[in-house]
Amino acid sequence: MSRKPLARYRRIVIKIGSALLVDRSTGLKKAWLDAMCADIAALKQGGVDVLVVSSGAIALGRSVLDLPKGALKLEESQAAAAVGQIALARAWSESLSRDSIVAGQILLTLGDTEERRRYLNARATISQLLKIGAVPIINENDTVATSEIRYGDNDRLAARVATMTGADLLILLSDIDGLYTAPPHLDPNAQFLETIAEITPEIEAMAGGAASELSRGGMRTKIDAGKIATTAGCAMIIASGKTDRPLSAIEGGARSSWFAPSGTPVTARKTWIAGQLQPAGELHVDDGAVAALGAGKSLLPAGVRRIVGLFGRGDTIAVIAPSGREIARGLAGYDAEEARQITGRKSSEIEAILGYPGRAAMVHRDDLVMTGPSNSKSEKQEKDAAHA
Ligand code: GLU
C-alpha cells in the first residue's frame, strides 16, 4: 500500500487514546490538544472532513476527582466519565475554536450502532455536523454503558464510526507506533510492519493482548478495528501520538503501520452486518459450505452442521468453518429453533419439516458478508500450518 498524503483522503476519522490527552497527575494535556487541533485545522483547510473519536473521559474524571490508583467499580467509572466527559468536550471545543472550528459532541452506546434504525439516526446527525463544517467529537456514552453492553474500547468504536460515515481513512493514535511481529517490549527480535496488505490469521496472531494502564484497547482491539474498517474499504493507520502534532509527523514520514483497504468494499448494508460486535448466534458449517460461500453462494441448510445460540429471524449470526474460525456474518433467514430442525437437510425437505414452504437459504447471499479466509485453500493452508 502506498502512503499518500493525508490531504488526499476525503474523510478521516482520528481516534485519540486517553494516555495522549490526560496526564495522571497534571490532568488534561492542553498544549498537546492545541497542537493536535492545529493539525486538524490544516486538514480541514485542505477540504478533508475530520471526525474525532476521543477517549479520556474516565481518565480525566479520575484526575478531576482525584480518585485513587487501581481499578474502578462500574458506578465509579460511570461517575468519573460523567465528570470527565464534560471537561473533555469543553477542552475540544475551546481548542478547535482557536482555528474558528465548531465542535459537536456525539455520545454513542453499543445499541446506537448495532440496531439498524438507531444506527441510521446517529449517521444522519453526524452527516449533518459534517455538512455544516463542524468536527464531531465522539466518545462512548460511558455514563450509561454497562460492562455487558458496551464497546469498552474506542478502537472498534472509531472503526464503526469510520464505516458508518463512509470515511476512507481511520487513524488510531495512541502510545504505540504501529504493529510489530511480536510485542516489542517482550521480544527484542520483534519486527516493525510498515504496511499490511491484508489482515490474515498470521497478522491477527501478532496482536497479542497487552494494553497500557490508561487505555482499554491493546493491539488486539486495533486489529479488530482494522478488520471492520478495511472490509468496508477504509484504510487504517496506527501511529504514535506521543509527539506534538502527530498528523504532521505522519506526513513527515514518522514510523507508522498502514493497513490497505480491501479491494472489493461491500455495500453499506453489508458493512453494517460485518461490523456487528455481538452476533446473536453461530452457524457451524462444513467444508463444502465454506467453498460455496467463498464462491459467492448463499448458505443452504444442507451445509450447516450445528447451531449455537438463541436468535430470531433477521438477527446477525456468525458463520464458523470446521477450523473454528469465523468466515462470514449474515442475517439469519430462520430463527434458531427452525434452523435447528432443518440443519443438514436438503432445501427441498424444508416444507415437510416445518409445515410451510420456507426460504431455500439459511442465510441469503445478499445478507451475507465474508469476514475471514473464504476459500477452501486458505482453510487447508491453515490446517497444514496448524499441523506443521
Ligand atoms: N470511552 C473511554 C473514555 O473516554 C475510553 C475507552 C478507550 O480507552 O478505548 O474514557
Coordinates of N, CA, C and O and ligand atoms in Angstrom, one line a residue, residues 15-19 54-60 77 81 85 88 138-142 150-157 214-217 221-222, ligand 1:
K15 N -8.8 8.6 15.9 CA -9.0 8.1 17.3 C -7.9 8.5 18.2 O -6.7 8.2 17.9
I16 N -8.2 9.1 19.3 CA -7.1 9.6 20.2 C -7.2 8.9 21.6 O -8.3 8.9 22.2
G17 N -6.2 8.2 21.9 CA -6.2 7.4 23.2 C -6.1 8.3 24.4 O -5.5 9.4 24.4
S18 N -6.6 7.8 25.5 CA -6.6 8.5 26.8 C -5.2 9.0 27.2 O -5.1 10.2 27.7
A19 N -4.2 8.2 27.0 CA -2.9 8.5 27.6 C -2.3 9.7 26.9 O -1.4 10.4 27.4
S54 N -12.6 10.6 20.6 CA -11.7 11.0 21.7 C -12.0 10.2 23.0 O -13.1 10.2 23.5
S55 N -11.0 9.4 23.4 CA -11.0 8.8 24.7 C -10.7 9.9 25.7 O -10.3 11.0 25.4
G56 N -10.7 9.4 27.0 CA -10.1 10.3 28.0 C -11.2 10.8 29.0 O -10.8 11.4 30.0
A57 N -12.4 10.4 28.8 CA -13.5 10.9 29.8 C -13.2 10.3 31.2 O -13.1 11.0 32.2
I58 N -13.0 9.0 31.2 CA -12.8 8.3 32.5 C -11.4 8.8 33.1 O -11.4 9.2 34.3
A59 N -10.4 8.8 32.3 CA -9.1 9.2 32.8 C -9.1 10.7 33.4 O -8.6 11.0 34.4
L60 N -9.8 11.5 32.6 CA -9.9 12.9 33.1 C -10.8 13.1 34.3 O -10.4 13.8 35.3
S77 N -16.6 4.3 37.6 CA -16.1 4.8 36.3 C -17.2 5.5 35.6 O -16.9 6.4 34.8
A81 N -16.7 9.2 34.3 CA -16.9 9.5 32.9 C -17.8 10.8 32.8 O -17.6 11.6 31.9
Q85 N -16.2 13.7 30.9 CA -16.7 14.0 29.6 C -17.0 15.4 29.3 O -16.7 16.0 28.3
L88 N -13.8 17.2 28.9 CA -13.2 16.8 27.7 C -13.8 17.5 26.5 O -13.1 18.1 25.6
I138 N -16.5 12.4 19.2 CA -17.3 11.3 19.5 C -16.7 10.5 20.7 O -15.5 10.3 20.7
N139 N -17.5 9.9 21.5 CA -17.0 9.0 22.6 C -18.1 8.0 22.9 O -19.3 8.3 22.5
E140 N -17.8 7.0 23.5 CA -18.8 6.1 24.0 C -19.5 6.8 25.2 O -18.9 7.5 26.0
N141 N -20.8 6.5 25.3 CA -21.6 7.1 26.4 C -21.3 6.3 27.7 O -22.2 5.5 28.1
D142 N -20.2 6.5 28.3 CA -19.7 5.7 29.4 C -20.6 5.8 30.6 O -20.5 5.0 31.5
R150 N -21.4 -2.7 26.0 CA -20.6 -1.5 25.7 C -19.5 -1.9 24.8 O -19.2 -3.1 24.6
Y151 N -18.9 -1.0 24.1 CA -17.7 -1.2 23.3 C -16.6 -1.4 24.3 O -15.8 -2.4 24.1
G152 N -16.4 -0.5 25.2 CA -15.3 -0.6 26.2 C -14.0 -0.1 25.6 O -13.3 0.5 26.3
D153 N -13.8 -0.2 24.3 CA -12.6 0.4 23.8 C -13.0 1.3 22.6 O -14.0 1.0 21.9
N154 N -12.3 2.4 22.4 CA -12.6 3.3 21.4 C -12.0 2.9 20.0 O -12.3 3.6 19.0
D155 N -11.2 1.9 20.0 CA -10.6 1.5 18.7 C -11.7 1.0 17.8 O -11.9 1.4 16.6
R156 N -12.5 0.0 18.3 CA -13.6 -0.5 17.5 C -14.7 0.5 17.3 O -15.3 0.5 16.2
L157 N -14.9 1.3 18.3 CA -16.0 2.3 18.1 C -15.6 3.2 16.9 O -16.4 3.6 16.1
L214 N -3.7 3.3 31.0 CA -4.8 4.2 30.8 C -5.8 3.8 29.7 O -6.9 4.2 29.7
S215 N -5.4 2.9 28.8 CA -6.3 2.6 27.7 C -6.8 1.2 27.9 O -6.2 0.3 28.4
R216 N -8.0 1.0 27.3 CA -8.7 -0.3 27.4 C -8.2 -1.2 26.3 O -8.2 -2.4 26.4
G217 N -8.0 -0.6 25.1 CA -7.6 -1.4 24.0 C -6.2 -1.8 24.0 O -5.4 -1.3 24.8
T221 N -7.6 -4.9 20.0 CA -8.7 -4.2 19.5 C -8.4 -3.3 18.3 O -9.3 -3.0 17.5
K222 N -7.1 -3.0 18.1 CA -6.7 -2.2 17.0 C -6.8 -3.1 15.7 O -7.2 -2.6 14.6
Ligands
GLU1 N1 -14.5 5.7 26.4 C1 -13.4 5.7 27.3 C2 -13.1 7.1 27.9 O1 -13.4 8.1 27.3 C3 -12.1 5.2 26.7 C4 -12.1 3.9 26.0 C5 -10.7 3.5 25.5 O2 -9.7 3.8 26.1 O3 -10.6 3.0 24.4 O4 -12.6 7.2 29.0

